[in-house]
CSV table of C-alpha atoms in Angstrom, one decimal:
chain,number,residue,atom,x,y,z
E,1,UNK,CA,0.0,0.0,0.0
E,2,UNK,CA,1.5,3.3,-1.0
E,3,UNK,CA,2.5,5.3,2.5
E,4,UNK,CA,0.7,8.2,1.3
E,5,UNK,CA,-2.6,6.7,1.2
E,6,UNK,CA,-1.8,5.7,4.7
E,7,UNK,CA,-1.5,9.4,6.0
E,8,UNK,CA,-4.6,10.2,4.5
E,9,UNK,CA,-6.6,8.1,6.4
E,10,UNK,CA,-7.8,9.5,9.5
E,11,UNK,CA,-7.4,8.1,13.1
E,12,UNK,CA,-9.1,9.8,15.8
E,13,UNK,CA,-7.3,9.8,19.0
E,14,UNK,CA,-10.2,9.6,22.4
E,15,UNK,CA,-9.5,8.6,26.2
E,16,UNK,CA,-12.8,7.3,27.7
E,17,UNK,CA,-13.7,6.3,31.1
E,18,UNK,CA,-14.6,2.8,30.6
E,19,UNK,CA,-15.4,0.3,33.5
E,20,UNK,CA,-13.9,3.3,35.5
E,21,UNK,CA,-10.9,3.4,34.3
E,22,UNK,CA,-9.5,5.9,31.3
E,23,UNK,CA,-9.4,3.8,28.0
E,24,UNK,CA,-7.3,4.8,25.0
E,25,UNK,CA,-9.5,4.4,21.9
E,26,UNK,CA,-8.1,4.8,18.2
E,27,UNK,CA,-11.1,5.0,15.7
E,28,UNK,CA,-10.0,4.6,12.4
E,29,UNK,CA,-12.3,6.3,9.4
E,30,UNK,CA,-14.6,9.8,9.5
E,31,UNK,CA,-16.7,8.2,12.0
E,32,UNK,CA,-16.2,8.9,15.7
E,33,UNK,CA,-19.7,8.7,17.6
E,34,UNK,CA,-22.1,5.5,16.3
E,35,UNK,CA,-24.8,6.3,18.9
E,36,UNK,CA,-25.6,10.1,17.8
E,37,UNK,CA,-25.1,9.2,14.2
E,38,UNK,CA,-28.5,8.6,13.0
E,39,UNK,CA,-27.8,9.4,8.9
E,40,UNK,CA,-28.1,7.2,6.3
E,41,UNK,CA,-24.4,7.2,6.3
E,42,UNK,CA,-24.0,5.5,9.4
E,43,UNK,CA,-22.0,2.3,8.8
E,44,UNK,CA,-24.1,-1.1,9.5
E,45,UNK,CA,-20.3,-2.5,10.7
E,46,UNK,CA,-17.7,-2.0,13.5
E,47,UNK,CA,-14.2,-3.8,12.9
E,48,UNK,CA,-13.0,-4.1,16.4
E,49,UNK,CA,-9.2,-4.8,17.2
E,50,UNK,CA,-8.7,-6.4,20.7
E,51,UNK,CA,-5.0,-6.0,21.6
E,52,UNK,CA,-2.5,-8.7,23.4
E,53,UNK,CA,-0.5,-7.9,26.1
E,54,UNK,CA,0.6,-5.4,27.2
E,55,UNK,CA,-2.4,-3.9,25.3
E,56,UNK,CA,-0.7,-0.7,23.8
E,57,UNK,CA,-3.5,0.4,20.6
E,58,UNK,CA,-1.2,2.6,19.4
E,59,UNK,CA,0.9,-0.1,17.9
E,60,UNK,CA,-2.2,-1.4,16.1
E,61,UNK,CA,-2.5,1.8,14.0
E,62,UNK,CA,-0.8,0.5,10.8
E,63,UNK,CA,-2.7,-2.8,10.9
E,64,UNK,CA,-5.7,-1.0,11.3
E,65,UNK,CA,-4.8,1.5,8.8
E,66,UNK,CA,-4.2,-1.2,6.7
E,67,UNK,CA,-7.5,-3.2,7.3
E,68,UNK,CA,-9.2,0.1,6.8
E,69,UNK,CA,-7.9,0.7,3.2
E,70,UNK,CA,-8.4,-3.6,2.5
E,71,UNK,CA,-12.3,-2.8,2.8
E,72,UNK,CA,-12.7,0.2,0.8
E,73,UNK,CA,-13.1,2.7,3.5
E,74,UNK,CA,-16.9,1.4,4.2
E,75,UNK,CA,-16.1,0.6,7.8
E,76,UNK,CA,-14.9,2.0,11.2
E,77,UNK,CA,-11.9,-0.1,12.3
E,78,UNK,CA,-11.4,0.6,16.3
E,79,UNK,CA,-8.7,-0.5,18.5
E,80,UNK,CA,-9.4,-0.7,22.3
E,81,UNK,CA,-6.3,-0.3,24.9
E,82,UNK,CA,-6.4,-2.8,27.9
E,83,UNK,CA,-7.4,-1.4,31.3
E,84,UNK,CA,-4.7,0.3,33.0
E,85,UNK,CA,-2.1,0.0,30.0
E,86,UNK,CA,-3.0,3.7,28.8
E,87,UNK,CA,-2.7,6.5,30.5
E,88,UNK,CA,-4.4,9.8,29.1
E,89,UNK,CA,-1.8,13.2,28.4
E,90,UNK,CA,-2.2,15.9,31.3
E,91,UNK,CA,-3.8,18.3,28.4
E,92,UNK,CA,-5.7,15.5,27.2
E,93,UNK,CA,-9.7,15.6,28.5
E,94,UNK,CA,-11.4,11.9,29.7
E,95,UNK,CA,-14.6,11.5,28.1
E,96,UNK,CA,-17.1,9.8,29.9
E,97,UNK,CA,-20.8,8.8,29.1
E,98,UNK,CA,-23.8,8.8,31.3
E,99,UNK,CA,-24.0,5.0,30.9
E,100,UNK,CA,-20.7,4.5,32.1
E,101,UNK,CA,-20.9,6.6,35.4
E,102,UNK,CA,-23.8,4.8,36.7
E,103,UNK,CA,-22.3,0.9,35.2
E,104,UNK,CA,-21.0,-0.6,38.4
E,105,UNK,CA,-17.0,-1.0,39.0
E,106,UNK,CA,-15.3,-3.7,37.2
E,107,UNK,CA,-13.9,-6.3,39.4
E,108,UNK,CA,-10.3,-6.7,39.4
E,109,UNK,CA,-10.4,-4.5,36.2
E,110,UNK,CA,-6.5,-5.2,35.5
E,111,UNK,CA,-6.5,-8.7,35.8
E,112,UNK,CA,-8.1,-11.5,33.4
E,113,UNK,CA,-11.8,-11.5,33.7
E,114,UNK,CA,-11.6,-7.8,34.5
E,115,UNK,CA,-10.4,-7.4,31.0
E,116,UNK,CA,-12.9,-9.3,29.3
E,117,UNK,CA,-15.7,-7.1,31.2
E,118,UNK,CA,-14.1,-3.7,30.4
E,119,UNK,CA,-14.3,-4.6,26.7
E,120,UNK,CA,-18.0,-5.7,27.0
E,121,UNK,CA,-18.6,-2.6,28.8
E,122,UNK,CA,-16.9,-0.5,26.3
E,123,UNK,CA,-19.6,-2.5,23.5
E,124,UNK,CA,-22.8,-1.6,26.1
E,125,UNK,CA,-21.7,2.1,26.2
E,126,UNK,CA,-20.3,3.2,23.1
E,127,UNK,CA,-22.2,0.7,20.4
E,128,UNK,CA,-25.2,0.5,19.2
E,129,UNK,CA,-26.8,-2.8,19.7
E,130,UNK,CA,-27.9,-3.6,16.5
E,131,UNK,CA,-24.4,-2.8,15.0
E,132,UNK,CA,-22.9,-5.8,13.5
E,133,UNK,CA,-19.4,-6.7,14.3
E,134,UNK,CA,-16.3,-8.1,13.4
E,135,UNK,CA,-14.1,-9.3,16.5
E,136,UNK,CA,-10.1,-9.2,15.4
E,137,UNK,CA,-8.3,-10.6,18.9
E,138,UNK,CA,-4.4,-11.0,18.9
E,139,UNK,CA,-3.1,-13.0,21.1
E,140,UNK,CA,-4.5,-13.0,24.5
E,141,UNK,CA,-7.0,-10.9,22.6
E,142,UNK,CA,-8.0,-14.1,21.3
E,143,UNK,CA,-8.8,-15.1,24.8
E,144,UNK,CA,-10.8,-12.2,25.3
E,145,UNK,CA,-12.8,-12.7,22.0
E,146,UNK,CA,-14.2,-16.4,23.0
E,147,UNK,CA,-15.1,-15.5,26.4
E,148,UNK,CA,-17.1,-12.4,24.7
E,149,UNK,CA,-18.7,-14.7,22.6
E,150,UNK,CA,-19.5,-17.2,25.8
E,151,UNK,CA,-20.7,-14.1,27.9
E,152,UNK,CA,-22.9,-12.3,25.8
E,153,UNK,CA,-24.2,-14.6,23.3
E,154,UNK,CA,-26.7,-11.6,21.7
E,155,UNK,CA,-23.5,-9.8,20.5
E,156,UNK,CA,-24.3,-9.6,16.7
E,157,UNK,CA,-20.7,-11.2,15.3
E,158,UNK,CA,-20.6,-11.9,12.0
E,159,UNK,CA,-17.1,-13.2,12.4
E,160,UNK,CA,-14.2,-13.1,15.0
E,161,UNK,CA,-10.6,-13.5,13.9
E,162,UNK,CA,-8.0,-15.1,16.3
E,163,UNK,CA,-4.5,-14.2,15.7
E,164,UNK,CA,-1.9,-16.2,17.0
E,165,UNK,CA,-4.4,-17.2,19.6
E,166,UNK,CA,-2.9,-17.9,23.4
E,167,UNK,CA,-6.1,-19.8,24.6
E,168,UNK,CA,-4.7,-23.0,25.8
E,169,UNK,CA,-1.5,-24.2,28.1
E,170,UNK,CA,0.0,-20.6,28.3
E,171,UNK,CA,2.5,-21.5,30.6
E,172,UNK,CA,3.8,-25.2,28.9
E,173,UNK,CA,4.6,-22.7,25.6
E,174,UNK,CA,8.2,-22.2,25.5
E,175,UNK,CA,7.9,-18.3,26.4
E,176,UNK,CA,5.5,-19.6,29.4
E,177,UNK,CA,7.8,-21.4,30.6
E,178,UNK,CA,10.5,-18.6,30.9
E,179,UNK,CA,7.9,-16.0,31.0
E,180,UNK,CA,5.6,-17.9,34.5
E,181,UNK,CA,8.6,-17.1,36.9
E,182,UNK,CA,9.0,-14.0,36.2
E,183,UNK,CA,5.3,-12.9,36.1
E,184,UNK,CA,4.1,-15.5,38.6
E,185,UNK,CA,7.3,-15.2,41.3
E,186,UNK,CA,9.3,-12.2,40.9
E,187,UNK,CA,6.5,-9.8,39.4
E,188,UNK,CA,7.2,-7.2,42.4
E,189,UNK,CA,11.1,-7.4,42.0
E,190,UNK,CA,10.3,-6.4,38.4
E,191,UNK,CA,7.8,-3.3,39.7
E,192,UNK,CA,10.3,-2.5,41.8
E,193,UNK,CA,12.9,-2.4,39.4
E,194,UNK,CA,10.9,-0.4,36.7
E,195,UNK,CA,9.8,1.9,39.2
E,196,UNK,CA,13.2,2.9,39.9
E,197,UNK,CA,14.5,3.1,36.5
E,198,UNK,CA,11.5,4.9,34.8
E,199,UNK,CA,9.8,6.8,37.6
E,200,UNK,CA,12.7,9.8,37.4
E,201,UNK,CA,13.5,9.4,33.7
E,202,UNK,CA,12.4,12.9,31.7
E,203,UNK,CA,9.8,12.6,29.7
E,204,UNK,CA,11.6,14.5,26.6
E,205,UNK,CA,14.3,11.4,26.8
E,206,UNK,CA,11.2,8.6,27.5
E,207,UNK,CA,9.9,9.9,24.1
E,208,UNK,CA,13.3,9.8,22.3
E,209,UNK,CA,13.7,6.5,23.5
E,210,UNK,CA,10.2,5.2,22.1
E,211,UNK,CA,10.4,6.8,18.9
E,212,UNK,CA,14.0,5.3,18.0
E,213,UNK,CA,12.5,2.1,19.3
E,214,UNK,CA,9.2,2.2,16.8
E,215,UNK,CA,11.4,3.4,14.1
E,216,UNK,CA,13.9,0.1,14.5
E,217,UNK,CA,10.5,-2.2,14.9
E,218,UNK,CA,8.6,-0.5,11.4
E,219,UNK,CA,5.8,0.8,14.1
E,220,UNK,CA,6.7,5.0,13.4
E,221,UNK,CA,2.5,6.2,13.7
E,222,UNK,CA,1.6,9.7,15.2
E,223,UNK,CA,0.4,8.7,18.6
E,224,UNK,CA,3.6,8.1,20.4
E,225,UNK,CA,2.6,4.8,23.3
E,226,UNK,CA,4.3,6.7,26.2
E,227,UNK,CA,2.8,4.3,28.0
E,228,UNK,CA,5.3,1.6,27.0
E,229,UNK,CA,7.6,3.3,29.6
E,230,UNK,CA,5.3,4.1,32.5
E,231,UNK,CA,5.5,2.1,35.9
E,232,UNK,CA,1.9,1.9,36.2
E,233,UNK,CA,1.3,0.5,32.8
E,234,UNK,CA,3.9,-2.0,32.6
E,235,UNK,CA,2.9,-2.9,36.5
E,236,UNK,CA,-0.6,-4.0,35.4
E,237,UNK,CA,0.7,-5.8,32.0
E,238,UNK,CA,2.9,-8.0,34.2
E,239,UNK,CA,-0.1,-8.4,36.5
E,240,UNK,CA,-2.1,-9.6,33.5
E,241,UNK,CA,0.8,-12.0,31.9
E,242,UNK,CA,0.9,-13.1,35.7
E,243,UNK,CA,-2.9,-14.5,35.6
E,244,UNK,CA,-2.2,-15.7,31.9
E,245,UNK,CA,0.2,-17.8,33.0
E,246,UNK,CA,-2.2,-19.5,35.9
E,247,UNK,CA,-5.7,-19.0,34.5
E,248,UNK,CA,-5.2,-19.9,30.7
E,249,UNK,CA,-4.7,-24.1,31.0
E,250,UNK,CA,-8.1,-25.5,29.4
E,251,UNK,CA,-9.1,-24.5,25.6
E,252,UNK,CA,-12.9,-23.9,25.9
E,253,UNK,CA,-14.3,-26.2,23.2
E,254,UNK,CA,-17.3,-26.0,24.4
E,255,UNK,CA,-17.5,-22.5,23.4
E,256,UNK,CA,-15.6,-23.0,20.2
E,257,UNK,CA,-17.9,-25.8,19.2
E,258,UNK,CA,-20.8,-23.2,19.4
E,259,UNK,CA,-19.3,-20.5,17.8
E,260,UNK,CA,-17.4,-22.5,14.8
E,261,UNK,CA,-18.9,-21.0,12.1
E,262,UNK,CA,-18.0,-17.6,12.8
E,263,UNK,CA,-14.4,-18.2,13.9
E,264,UNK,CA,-11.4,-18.2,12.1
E,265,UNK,CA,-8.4,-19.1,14.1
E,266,UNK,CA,-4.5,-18.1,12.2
E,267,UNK,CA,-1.7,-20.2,14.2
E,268,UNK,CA,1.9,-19.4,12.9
E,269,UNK,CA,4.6,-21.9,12.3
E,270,UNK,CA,7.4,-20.1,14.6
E,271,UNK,CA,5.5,-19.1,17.3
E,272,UNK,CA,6.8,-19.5,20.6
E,273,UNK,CA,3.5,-18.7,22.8
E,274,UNK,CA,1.3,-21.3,20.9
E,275,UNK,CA,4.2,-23.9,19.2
E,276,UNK,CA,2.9,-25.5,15.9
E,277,UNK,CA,1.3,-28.9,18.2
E,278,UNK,CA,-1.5,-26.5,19.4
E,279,UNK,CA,-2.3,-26.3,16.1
E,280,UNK,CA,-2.3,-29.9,15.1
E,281,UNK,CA,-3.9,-30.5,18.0
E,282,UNK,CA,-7.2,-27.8,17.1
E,283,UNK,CA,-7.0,-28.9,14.1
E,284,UNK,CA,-7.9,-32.5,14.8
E,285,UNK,CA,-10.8,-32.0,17.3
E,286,UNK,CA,-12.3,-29.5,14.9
E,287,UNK,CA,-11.5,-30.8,11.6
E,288,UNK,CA,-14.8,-28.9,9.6
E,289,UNK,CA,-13.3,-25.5,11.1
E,290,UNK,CA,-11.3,-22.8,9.9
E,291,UNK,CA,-8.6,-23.5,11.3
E,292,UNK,CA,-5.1,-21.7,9.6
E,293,UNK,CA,-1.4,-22.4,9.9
E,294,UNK,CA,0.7,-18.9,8.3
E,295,UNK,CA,3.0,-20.3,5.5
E,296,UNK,CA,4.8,-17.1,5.6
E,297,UNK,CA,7.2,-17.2,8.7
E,298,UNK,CA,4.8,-14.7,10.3
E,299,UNK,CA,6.1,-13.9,14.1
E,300,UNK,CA,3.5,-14.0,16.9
E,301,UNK,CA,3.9,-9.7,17.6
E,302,UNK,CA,3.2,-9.9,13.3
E,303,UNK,CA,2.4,-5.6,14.1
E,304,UNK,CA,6.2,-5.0,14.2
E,305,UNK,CA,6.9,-5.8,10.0
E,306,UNK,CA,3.0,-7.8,8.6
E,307,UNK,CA,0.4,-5.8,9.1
E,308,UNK,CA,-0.1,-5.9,5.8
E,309,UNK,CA,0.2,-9.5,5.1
E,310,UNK,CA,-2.5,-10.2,7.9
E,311,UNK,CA,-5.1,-7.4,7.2
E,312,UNK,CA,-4.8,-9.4,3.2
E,313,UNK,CA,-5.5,-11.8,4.7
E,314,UNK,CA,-8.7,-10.8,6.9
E,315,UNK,CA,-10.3,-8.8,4.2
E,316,UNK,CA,-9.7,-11.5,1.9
E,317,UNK,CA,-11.8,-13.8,4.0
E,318,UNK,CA,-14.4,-11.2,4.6
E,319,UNK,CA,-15.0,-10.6,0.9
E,320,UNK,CA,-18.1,-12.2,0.9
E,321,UNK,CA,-19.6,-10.9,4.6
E,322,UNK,CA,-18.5,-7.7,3.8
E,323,UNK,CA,-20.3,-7.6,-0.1
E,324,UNK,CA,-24.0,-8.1,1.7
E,325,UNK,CA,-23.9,-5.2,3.9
């Protein structure tokens, strides 16, 4: 895609209060507000990017961008940041609905099942019910997506794309097993230790830091994820990997079964969060499923170099959804 097309699409920045918490919301295409738009013009579809962790949504921008462009502009792509992995600019203003003020405070909002209700609540507050949907979940994202789909049944998803999907035996992958000590065991040496280093760091140098870092990875956007740097942030992303590790043992077939049809889950060959036998494995109990193993060498964070390869993909297998709306 020419890089010039990409800077004319348009990305709307918003932090929300969501659950409680401030949310960082990237709304790709002209349309911002689904509940007041009432005009003919109002898309019947919302594209809806679910991070993995830590759930920056500013390094989805160029997939989304991407995805965007793929369906011809004819519907909102949004990405949604995890609880307590944004934080909002000083000059920036918190937007908050009257639905979310009186919608009762999440549970353990930074931890596993607090996750999966702040994204529900974001759907109750901020989209329409009888908007359609297409679910995109990248790695624990993926997680996220089923247990939407087993929570709240009535969501109208047409499809729900799972990306390098870490819904099984999290802490038997080979990153598990280096990753559960450190999240599981030494998670407050590691607050500790951040806090320290990044707490009196400038924010001028912080910045420097990032942008040097997103430039090296193929990530350069225009909303800079400060948040990859700030104690709090990374404190509630380790708290998060910390419950993946011990909660996220048992695939749900039961919820898979129900929801086949719709899914369509994209393992990759060199991934070291879900190795090439969960796959196989999937792909035997569900044999009638979509079920897909990347032939492309796609790495499991495919945002830092192939957003383009996966948002081909996507649209490609939306083609026909996409041509009856």
């Amino acid at each position: 895609m020419d890089s010039e097309l990409k800077e004319e699409i348009p990305v709307h920045e918003e932090f929300i209060l969501c659950g409680g918490v401030e949310t960082q919301v990237l709304k790709c295409g002209p349309w911002t507000d689904l509940f007041n738009d009432q005009s003919v013009k109002r898309p019947k579809l919302l594209i809806f990017i679910i991070p993995g962790n830590p759930g920056f949504s500013a390094f989805y921008v160029p997939f989304a961008k991407a995805l965007y462009s793929l369906t011809n502009r004819r519907f909102p792509v949004w990405t949604i940041s995890h609880a307590g992995h944004a934080l909002a600019p000083k000059d920036k203003k918190i937007l908050t609905t009257s639905e979310d003020s009186n919608t009762q405070e999440i549970k353990d909002i930074y931890g596993l099942n607090g996750q999966i209700e702040h994204k529900l609540a974001f759907l109750r507050t901020h989209v329409p019910k009888d908007m359609k949907l297409v679910l995109i979940g990248h790695s624990i994202g993926s997680y996220f997506t089923l247990q939407m789909l087993k929570r709240v049944p009535e969501l109208l998803v047409i499809r729900a794309f799972l990306l390098f999907p870490t819904i099984e035996r999290m802490s038997e992958s080979p990153n598990g097993r280096i990753a559960t000590p450190l999240l599981c065991w030494f998670r407050y040496v590691l607050y500790v230790t951040g806090y320290l280093l990044l707490k009196p760091c400038p924010e001028k140098i912080k910045s420097l830091l990032i942008r040097r870092c997103l430039q090296l990875m193929n990530l350069e956007n225009e909303f800079s994820p400060l948040n990859v740097l700030e104690p709090f942030c990374l404190a509630n992303a380790a708290y998060l990997g910390g419950q993946e590790m011990m909660e996220v043992v048992k695939r749900d077939d039961e919820t898979i079964k129900e929801h086949l049809c719709k899914l369509t889950f994209y393992y990759g060959t060199i991934d070291p969060w879900c190795p090439k036998e969960y796959y196989e494995d999937i792909k035997k109990d569900f044999p009638e499923g979509d079920i897909r193993l990347c032939e492309k060498n796609i790495p499991h964070a495919f945002i830092t170099h192939f957003n383009q390869e996966v948002a081909n993909m996507i649209a490609d297998s939306l083609k026909d959804d996409l041509s009856k709306m």
